[in-house]
Coordinates of C-alpha atoms and ligand atoms in Angstrom, one line a residue:
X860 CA 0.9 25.9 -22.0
X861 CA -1.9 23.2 -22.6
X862 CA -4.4 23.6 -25.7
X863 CA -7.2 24.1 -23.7
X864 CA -5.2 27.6 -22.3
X865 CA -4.2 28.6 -25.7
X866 CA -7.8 27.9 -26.7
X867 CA -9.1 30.4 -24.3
X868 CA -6.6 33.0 -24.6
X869 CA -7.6 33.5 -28.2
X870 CA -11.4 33.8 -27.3
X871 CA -9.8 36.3 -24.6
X872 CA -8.6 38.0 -27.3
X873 CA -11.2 38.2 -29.3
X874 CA -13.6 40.4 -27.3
X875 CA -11.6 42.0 -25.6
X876 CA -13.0 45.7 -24.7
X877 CA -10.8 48.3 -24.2
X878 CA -9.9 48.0 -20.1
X879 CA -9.1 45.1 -20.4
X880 CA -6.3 45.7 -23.3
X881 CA -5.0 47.7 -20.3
X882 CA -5.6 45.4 -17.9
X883 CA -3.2 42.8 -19.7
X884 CA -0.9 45.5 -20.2
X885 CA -1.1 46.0 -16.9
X886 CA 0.2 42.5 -15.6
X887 CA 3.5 41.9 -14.9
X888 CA 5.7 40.0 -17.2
X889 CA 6.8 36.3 -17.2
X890 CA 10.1 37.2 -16.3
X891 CA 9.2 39.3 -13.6
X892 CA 7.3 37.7 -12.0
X893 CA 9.6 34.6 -12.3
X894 CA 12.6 36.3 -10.7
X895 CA 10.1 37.7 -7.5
X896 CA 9.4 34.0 -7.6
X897 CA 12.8 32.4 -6.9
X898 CA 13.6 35.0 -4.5
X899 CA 10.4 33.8 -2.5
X900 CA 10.9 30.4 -2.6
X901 CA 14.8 30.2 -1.9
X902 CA 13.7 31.7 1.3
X903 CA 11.1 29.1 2.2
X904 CA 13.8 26.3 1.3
X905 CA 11.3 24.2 -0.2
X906 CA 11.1 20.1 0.9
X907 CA 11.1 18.9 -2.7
X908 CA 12.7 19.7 -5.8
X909 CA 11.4 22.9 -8.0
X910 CA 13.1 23.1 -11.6
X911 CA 12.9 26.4 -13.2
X912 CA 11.2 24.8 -16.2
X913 CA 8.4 23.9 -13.7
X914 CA 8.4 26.7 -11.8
X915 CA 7.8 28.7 -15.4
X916 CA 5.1 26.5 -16.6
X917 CA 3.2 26.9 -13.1
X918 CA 3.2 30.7 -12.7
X919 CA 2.2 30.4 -16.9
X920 CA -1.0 28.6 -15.5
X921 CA -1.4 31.1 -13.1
X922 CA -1.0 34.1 -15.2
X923 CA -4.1 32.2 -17.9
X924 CA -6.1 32.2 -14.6
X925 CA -5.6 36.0 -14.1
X926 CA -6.1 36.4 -18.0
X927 CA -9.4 35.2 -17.8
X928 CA -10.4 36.6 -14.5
X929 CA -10.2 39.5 -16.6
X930 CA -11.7 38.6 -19.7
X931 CA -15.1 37.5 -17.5
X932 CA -14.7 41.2 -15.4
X933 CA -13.7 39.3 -11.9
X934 CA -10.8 41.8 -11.8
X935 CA -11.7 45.0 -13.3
X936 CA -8.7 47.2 -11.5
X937 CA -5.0 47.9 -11.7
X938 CA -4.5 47.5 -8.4
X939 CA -5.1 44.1 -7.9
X940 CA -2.5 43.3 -11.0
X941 CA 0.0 44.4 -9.3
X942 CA 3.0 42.1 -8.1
X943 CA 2.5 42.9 -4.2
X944 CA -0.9 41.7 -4.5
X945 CA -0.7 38.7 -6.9
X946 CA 2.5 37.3 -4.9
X947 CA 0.6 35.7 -2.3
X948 CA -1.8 34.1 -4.0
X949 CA 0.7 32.9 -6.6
X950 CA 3.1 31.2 -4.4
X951 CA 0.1 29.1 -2.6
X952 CA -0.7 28.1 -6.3
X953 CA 2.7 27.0 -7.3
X954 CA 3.2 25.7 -3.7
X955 CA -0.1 23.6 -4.7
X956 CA 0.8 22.3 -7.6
X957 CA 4.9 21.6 -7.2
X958 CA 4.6 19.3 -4.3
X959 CA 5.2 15.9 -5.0
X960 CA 2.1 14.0 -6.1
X961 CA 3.5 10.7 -4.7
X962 CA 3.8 11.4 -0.6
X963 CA 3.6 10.4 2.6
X964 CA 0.5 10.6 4.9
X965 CA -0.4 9.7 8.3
X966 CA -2.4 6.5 8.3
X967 CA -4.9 7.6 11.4
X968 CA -8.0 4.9 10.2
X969 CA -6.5 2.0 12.0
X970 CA -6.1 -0.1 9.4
X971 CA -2.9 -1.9 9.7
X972 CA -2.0 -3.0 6.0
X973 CA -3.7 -0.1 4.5
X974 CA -3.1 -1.1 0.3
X975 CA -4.3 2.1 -0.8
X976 CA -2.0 3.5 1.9
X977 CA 1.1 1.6 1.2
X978 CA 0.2 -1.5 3.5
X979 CA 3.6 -2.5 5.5
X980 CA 6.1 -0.1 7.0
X981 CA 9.4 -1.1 6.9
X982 CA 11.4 -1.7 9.9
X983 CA 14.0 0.9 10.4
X984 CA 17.2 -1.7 9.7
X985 CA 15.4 -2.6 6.1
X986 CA 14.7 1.4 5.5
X987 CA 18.7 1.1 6.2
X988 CA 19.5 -1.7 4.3
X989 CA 16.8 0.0 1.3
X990 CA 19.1 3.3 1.7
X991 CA 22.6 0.9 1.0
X992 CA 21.2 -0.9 -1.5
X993 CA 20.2 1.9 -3.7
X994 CA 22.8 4.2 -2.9
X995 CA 26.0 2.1 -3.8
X996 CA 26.7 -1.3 -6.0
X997 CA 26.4 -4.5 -4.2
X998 CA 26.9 -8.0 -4.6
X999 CA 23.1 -8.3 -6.2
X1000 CA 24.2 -10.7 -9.0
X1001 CA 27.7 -11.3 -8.5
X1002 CA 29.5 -14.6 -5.9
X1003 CA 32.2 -12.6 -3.7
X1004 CA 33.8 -16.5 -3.4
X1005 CA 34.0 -17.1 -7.1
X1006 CA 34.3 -13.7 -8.0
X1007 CA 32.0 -14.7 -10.5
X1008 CA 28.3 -13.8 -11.3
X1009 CA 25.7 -15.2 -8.7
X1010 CA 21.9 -14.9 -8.4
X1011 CA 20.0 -12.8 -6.8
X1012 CA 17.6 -15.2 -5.3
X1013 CA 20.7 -16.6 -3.0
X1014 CA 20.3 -13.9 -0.4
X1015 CA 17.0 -14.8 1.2
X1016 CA 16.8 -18.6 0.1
X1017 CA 18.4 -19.6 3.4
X1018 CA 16.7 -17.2 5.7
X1019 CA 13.2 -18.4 4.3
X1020 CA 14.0 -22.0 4.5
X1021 CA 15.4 -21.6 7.9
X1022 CA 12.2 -19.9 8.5
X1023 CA 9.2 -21.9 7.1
X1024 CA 11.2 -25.2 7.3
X1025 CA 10.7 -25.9 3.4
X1026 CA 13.0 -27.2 1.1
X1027 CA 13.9 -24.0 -1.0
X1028 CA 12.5 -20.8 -1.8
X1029 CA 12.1 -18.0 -4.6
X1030 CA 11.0 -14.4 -4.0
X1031 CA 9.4 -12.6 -7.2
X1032 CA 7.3 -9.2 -7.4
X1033 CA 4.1 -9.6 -5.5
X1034 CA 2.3 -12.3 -4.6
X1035 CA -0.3 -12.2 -7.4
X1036 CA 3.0 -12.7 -9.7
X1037 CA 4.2 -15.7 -7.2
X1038 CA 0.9 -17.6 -8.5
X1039 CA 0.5 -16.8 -11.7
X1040 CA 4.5 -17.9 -12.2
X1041 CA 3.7 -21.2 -10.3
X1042 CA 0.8 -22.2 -12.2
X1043 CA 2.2 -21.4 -15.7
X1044 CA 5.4 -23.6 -14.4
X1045 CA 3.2 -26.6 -13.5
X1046 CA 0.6 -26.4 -15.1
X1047 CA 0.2 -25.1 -18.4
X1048 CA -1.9 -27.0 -21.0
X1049 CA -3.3 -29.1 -18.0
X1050 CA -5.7 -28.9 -15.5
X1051 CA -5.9 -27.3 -12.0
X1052 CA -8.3 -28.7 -9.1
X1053 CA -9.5 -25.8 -7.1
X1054 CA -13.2 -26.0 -4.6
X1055 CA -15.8 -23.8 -5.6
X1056 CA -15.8 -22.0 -2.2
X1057 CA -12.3 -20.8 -3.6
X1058 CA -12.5 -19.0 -7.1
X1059 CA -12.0 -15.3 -5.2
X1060 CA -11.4 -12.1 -6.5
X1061 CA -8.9 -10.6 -4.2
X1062 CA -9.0 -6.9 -5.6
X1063 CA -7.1 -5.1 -8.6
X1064 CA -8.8 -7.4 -10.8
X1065 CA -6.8 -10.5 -9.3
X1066 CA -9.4 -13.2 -9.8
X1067 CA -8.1 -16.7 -9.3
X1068 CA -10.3 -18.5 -12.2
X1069 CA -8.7 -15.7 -14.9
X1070 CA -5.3 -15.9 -13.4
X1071 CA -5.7 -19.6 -14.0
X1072 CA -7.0 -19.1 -17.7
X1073 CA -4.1 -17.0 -18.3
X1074 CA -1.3 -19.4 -17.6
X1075 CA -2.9 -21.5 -20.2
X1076 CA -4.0 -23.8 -17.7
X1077 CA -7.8 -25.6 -17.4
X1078 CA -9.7 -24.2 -14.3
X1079 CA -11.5 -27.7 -13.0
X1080 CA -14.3 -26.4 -10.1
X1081 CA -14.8 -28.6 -7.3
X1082 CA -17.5 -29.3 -4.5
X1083 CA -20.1 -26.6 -4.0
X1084 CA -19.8 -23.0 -2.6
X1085 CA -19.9 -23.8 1.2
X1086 CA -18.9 -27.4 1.2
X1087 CA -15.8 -29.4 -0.8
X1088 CA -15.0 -32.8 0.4
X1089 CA -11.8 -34.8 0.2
X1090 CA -14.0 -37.7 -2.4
X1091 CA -14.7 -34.5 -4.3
X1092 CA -11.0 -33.6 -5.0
X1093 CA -10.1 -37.2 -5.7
X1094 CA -13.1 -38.0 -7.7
X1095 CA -12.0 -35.1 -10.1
X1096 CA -8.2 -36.4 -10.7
X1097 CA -7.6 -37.4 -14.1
X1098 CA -4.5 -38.0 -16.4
X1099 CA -5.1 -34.3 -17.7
X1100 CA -4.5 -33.0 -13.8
X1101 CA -1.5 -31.0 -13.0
X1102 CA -2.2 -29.7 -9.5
X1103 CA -4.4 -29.3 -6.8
X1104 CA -4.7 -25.4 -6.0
X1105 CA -5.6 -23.9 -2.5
X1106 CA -6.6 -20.4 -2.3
X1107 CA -6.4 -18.7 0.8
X1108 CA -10.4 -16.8 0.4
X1109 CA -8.6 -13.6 2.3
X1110 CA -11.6 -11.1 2.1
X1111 CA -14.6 -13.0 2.1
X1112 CA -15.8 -16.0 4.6
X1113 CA -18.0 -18.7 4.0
X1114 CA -19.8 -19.2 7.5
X1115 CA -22.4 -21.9 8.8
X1116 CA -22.6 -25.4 7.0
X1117 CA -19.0 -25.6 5.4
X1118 CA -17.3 -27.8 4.9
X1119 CA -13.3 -28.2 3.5
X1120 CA -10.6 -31.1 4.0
X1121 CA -7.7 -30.0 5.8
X1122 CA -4.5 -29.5 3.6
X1123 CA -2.9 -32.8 4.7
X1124 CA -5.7 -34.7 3.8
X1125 CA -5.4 -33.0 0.6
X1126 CA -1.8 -33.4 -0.1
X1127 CA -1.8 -37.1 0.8
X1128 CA -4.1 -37.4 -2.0
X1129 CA -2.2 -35.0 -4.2
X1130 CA 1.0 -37.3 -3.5
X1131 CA -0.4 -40.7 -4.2
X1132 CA -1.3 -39.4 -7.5
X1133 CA 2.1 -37.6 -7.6
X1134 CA 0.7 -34.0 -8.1
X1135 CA 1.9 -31.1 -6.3
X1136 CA -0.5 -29.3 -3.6
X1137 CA 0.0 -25.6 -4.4
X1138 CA -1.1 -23.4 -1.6
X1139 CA -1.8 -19.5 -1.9
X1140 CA -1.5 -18.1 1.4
X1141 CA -2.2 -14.3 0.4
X1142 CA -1.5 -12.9 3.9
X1143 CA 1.3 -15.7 5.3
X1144 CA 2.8 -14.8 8.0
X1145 CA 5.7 -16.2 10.0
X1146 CA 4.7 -15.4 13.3
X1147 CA 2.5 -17.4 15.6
X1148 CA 0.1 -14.5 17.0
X1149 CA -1.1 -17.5 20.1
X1150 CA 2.3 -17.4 21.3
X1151 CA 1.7 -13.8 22.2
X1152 CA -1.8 -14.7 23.2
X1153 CA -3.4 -12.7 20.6
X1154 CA -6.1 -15.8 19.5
X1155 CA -7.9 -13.6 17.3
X1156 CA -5.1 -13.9 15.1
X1157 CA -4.1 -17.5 15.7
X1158 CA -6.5 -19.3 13.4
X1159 CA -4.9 -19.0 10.4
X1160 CA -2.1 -21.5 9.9
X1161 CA 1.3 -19.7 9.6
X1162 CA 3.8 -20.2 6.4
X1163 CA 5.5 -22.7 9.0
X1164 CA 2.6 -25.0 9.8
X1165 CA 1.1 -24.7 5.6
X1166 CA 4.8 -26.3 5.0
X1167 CA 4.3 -29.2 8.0
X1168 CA 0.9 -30.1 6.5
X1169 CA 3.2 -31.3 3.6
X1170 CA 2.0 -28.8 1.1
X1171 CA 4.6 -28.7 -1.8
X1172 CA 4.9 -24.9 -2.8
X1173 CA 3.2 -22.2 -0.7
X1174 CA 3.0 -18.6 -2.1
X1175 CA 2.4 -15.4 0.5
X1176 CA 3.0 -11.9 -0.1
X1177 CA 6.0 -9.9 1.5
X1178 CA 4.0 -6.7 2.4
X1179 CA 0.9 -7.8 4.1
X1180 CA 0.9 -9.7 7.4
X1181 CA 4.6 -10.0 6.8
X1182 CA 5.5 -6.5 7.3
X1183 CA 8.1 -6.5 4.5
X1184 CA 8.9 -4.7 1.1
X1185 CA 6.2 -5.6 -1.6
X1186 CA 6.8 -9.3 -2.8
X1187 CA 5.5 -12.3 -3.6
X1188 CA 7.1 -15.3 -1.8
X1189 CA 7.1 -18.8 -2.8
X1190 CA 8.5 -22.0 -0.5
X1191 CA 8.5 -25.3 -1.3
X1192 CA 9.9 -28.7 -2.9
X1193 CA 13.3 -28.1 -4.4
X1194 CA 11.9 -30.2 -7.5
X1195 CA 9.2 -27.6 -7.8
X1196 CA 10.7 -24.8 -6.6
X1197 CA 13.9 -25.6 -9.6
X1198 CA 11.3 -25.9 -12.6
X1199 CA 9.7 -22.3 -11.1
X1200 CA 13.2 -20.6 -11.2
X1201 CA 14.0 -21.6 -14.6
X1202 CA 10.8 -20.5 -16.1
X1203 CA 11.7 -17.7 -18.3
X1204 CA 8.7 -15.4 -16.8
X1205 CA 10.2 -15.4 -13.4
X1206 CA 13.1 -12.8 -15.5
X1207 CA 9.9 -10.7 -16.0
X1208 CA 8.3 -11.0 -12.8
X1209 CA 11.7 -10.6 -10.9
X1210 CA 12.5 -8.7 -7.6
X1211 CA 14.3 -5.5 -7.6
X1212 CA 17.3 -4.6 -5.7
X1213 CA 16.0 -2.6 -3.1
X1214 CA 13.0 -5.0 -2.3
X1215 CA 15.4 -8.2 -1.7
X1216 CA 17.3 -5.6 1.0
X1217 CA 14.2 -5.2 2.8
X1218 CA 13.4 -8.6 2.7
X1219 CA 16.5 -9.7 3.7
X1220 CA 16.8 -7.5 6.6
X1221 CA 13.0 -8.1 7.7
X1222 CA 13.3 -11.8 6.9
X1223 CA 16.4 -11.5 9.4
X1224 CA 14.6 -9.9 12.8
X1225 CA 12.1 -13.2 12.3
X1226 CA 15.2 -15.1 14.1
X1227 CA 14.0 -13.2 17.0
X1228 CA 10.7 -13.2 17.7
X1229 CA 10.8 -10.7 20.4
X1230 CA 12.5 -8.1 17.8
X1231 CA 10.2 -9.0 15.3
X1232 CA 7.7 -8.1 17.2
X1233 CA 8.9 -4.8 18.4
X1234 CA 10.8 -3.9 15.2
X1235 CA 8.7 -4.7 12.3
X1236 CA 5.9 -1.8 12.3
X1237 CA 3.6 -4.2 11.0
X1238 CA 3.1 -6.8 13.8
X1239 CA 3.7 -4.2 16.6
X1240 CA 0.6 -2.2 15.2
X1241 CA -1.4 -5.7 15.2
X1242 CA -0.5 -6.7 18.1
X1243 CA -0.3 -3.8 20.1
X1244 CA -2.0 -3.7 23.5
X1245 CA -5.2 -2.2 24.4
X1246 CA -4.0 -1.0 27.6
X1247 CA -1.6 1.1 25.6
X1248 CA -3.9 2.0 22.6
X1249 CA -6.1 3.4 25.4
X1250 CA -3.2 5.4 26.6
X1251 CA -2.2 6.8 23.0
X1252 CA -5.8 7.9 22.3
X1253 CA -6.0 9.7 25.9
X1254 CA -2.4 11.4 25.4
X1255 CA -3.6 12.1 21.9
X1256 CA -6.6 13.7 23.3
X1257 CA -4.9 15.6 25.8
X1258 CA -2.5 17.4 23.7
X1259 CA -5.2 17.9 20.9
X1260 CA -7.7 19.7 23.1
X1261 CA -5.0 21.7 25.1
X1262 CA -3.1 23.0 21.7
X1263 CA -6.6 23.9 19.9
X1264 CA -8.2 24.6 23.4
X1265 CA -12.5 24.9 22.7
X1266 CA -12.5 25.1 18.9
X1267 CA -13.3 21.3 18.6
X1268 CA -14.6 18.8 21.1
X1269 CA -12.4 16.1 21.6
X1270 CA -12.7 13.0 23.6
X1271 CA -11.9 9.2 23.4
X1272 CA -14.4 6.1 23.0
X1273 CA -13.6 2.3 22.2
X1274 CA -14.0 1.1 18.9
X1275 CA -12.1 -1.4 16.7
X1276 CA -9.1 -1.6 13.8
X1277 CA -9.1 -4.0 11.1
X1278 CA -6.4 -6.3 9.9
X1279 CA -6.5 -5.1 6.4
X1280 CA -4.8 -6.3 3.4
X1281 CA -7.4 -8.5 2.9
X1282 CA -6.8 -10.7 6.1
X1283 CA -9.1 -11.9 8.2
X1284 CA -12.0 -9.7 7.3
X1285 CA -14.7 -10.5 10.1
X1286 CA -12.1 -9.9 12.9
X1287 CA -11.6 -6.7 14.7
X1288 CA -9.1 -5.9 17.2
X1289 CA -10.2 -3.4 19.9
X1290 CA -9.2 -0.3 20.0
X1291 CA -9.7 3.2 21.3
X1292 CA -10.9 5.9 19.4
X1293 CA -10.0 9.9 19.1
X1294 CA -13.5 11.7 18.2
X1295 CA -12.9 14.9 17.3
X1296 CA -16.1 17.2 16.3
X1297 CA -16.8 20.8 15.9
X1298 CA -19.9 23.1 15.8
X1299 CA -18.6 24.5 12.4
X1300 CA -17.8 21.7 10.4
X1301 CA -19.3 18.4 9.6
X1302 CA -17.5 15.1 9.9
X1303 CA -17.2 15.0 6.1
X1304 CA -15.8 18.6 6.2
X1305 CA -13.5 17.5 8.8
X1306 CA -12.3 13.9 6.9
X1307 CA -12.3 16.3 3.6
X1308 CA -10.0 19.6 5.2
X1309 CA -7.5 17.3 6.8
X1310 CA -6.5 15.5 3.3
X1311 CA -6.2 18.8 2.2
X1312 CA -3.1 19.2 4.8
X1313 CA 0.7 19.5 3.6
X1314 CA 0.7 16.1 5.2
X1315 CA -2.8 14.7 4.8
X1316 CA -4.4 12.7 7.5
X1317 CA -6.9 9.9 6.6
X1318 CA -8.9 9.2 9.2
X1319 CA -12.7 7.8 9.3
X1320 CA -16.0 8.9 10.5
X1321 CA -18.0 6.6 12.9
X1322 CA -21.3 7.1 14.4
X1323 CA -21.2 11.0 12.4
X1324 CA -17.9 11.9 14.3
X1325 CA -14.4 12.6 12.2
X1326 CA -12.2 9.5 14.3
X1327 CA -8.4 9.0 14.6
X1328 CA -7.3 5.7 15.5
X1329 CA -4.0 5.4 17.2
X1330 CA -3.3 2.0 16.4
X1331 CA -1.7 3.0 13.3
X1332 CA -0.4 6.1 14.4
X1333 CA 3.4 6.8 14.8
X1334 CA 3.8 9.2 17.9
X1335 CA 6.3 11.2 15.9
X1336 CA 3.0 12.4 13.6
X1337 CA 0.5 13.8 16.5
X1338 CA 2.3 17.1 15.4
X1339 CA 1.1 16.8 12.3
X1340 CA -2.6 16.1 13.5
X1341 CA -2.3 19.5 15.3
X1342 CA -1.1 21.3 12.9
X1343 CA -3.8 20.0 10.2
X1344 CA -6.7 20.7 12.7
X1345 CA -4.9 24.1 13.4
X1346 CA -5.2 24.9 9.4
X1347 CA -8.4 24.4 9.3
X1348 CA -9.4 26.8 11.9
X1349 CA -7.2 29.2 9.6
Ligands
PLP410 C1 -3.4 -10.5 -1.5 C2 -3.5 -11.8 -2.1 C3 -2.9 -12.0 -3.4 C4 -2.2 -11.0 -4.1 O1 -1.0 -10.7 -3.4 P1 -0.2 -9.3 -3.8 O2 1.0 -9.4 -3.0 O3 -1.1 -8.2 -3.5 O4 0.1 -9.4 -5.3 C5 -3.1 -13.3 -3.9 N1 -3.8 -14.3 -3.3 C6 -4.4 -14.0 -2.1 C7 -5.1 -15.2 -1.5 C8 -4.2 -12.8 -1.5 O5 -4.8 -12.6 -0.3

């Protein structure tokens, strides 16, 4: 019991008259109403795990409510003390409060790499691969030639230099911790060349100028806001220069006059002065979105074509455009790539177990870029075709208006998803739209009632009307749609 309840039961105490001395008397006891409890809920077989201890501390909440529903004269009878009546009520309160507070929801807004939401789902051979890696020992840190110890950075090296073509690889936590580790490596004490159209904050506090301050390095700004030229970078090398830094400006754009030399440009002039050109990719992906004609997608330079342009170490996280576990990625020069490794805040910025399985496994459909496409959730969504979009939101539709029949008005319009993550903010791929309004309740009701669901949906309102977007919508969770609209109409 919290000090805030104890605190009130003593006032209860305090002034208490005398009905209500029978009135407490009158409630049932802890372990009654404990015992009534686990008989109730062994017959709902609850999803998730209930301890006892829990289960006790809940129902003491509850019982404080009842306590002071009395003390203020909201119950003022025996009747509605007794167990038959509190039961109901009680079990939707512990029901409440025992679910898990981490859980899954259905992603309806149609933003693909959702961060509040989780951004990437897995593929289902990496949920596999997850499910083996944490449910027996493996071969994380130990060489099955030698019989020796190994590292855990060998199981993807090959994949992502097969992959993006560069020399060698290493695979830390996220992608902030990928360039934070590879400017402390290279740069400490010394300074880093970044344009000032560049020095973004990319959310969670991640702002490059701090990150660069933190690794003990000296930020050196060049060019102007819009405009950096290739005399601007090389006018700025000194002996005191480490690197020249690239930051990929992910959710912000700099339109009209701009102006920024292309990376090889830039890491010619990084290399006659033998510095490294560090690239930070945020959202790099491995697949080539023209190839599948989507052109919307196809201006940003993949991982592959960042490591042509000769850039020396390129940093991209696993769980946005990727469609991976959460991790930061980092390709490169072997020379690089070497000191990076042996840095001793890569041991505190490592990758877990579990992440380098999914990794591995997502890593390993990118040989196929027909089965990436279909089996990583993450490119299917963005890529997805409108034709069949159109088709989801109409089945949708269909099955939403016969199951709930006139109680909301249902129908389908086009509108447009977003990339998320960050990625190419300005760009929206079309989509079509499942409005869904009612007489009774307002869009915010709506948006606000269906969060409330045993499986919350998060949707969005547009143009005053609560919308689902199928884009992001697994087929398998239309059932849960249903039942979320039907438990609002009670
Ligand atoms: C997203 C992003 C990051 C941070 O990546 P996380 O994987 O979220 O840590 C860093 N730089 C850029 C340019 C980004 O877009």
């Amino acid at each position: 019991m919290s000090k805030e309840n104890n605190k009130n039961n003593n006032q209860a105490k305090e002034i208490q008259t005398t009905e209500q001395k029978n009135l407490f008397r009158a409630l049932p006891s802890m372990d009654l109403v404990l015992e009534r409890c686990e008989v109730n809920l062994s017959e709902l077989s609850l999803p998730f795990l209930l301890t006892r201890t829990l289960l006790k501390e809940y129902i003491g909440l509850f019982l404080d409510q009842i306590r002071r529903d009395i003390v203020i004269g909201k119950i003022q009878d025996k009747a509605s003390l007794s167990l038959e009546v509190l039961m109901p009520n009680l079990l939707g309160f512990v029901y409440k409060k025992a679910k898990p507070h981490f859980r899954r929801v259905v992603n309806a807004t149609g933003v693909v790499i959702h961060t509040n939401l989780g951004r990437s789902l897995l593929a289902e051979s990496a949920t596999k691969a997850v499910l083996e890696a944490s449910s027996y020992y493996s071969n994380l840190e130990f060489d099955l030639n030698s019989g020796e110890r190994g590292s855990r950075y060998n199981h993807v090296t090959e994949l992502l230099q097969k992959l993006s073509g560069a020399e060698s690889a290493l695979v830390v936590n996220n992608n902030a911790a990928a360039v934070l580790l590879v400017i402390d490596t290279l740069c400490k004490g010394r300074e880093v060349i970044v344009s000032r159209g560049e020095l973004v904050e990319i959310g969670g506090s991640f702002r490059i100028p701090e990150v660069i301050e933190r690794s003990g390095c000296i930020l050196k700004e060049v060019g102007a806001t819009n405009c950096s030229h290739l005399y601007d970078f090389e006018r700025a090398i000194s002996p005191e220069t480490a690197a020249i830094l690239k930051v990929h400006t992910s959710n912000f754009r700099i339109i009209g006059f701009t102006e920024q030399p292309s990376l090889n440009e830039l890491a010619k002039l990084a290399h006659k002065h033998d510095l490294p050109l560090i690239k930070d990719l945020g959202s790099g992906s491995l697949f080539d979105f023209s190839e599948v004609g989507l052109q919307i997608l196809a201006d940003e330079p993949t991982v592959q074509q960042v490591v042509d342009a000769d850039a020396d170490i390129v940093t991209f996280s696993g769980d946005k455009v990727l469609g991976g576990p959460q991790a930061g990625i980092i390709v490169g020069k072997e020379k690089y790539i070497a000191q990076i490794r042996k840095n001793p805040l890569n041991r505190a910025l490592r990758i877990d177990k579990m992440t380098l399985a999914a990794l591995e496994a997502t890593l390993r459909l990118y040989t196929d870029k027909k089965l990436a496409r279909e089996q990583i959730p993450t490119l299917a969504m963005l890529t997805a075709e409108p034709e069949l979009l159109k088709e989801k939101a109409y089945n949708l539709a269909q099955m939403l208006r016969s199951e709930l029949n006139s109680s909301f008005n249902i129908n389908c319009v086009g509108g447009s998803s977003r990339v998320g993550g960050g990625a190419f903010p300005e760009k929206d791929l079309p989509t079509t739209l499942v409005r869904i309004e009612s007489d009774k309740f307002s869009a915010d009701k709506i948006k606000k009632l269906l969060l409330e669901a045993d499986t919350p949906i998060v949707g969005r309102i547009e143009k005053e009307a609560f919308c689902l977007d199928p884009r992001t919508l697994l087929e398998s969770e239309y059932a849960f749609i249903l039942g979320a609209l039907k438990g609002i109409l009670g």
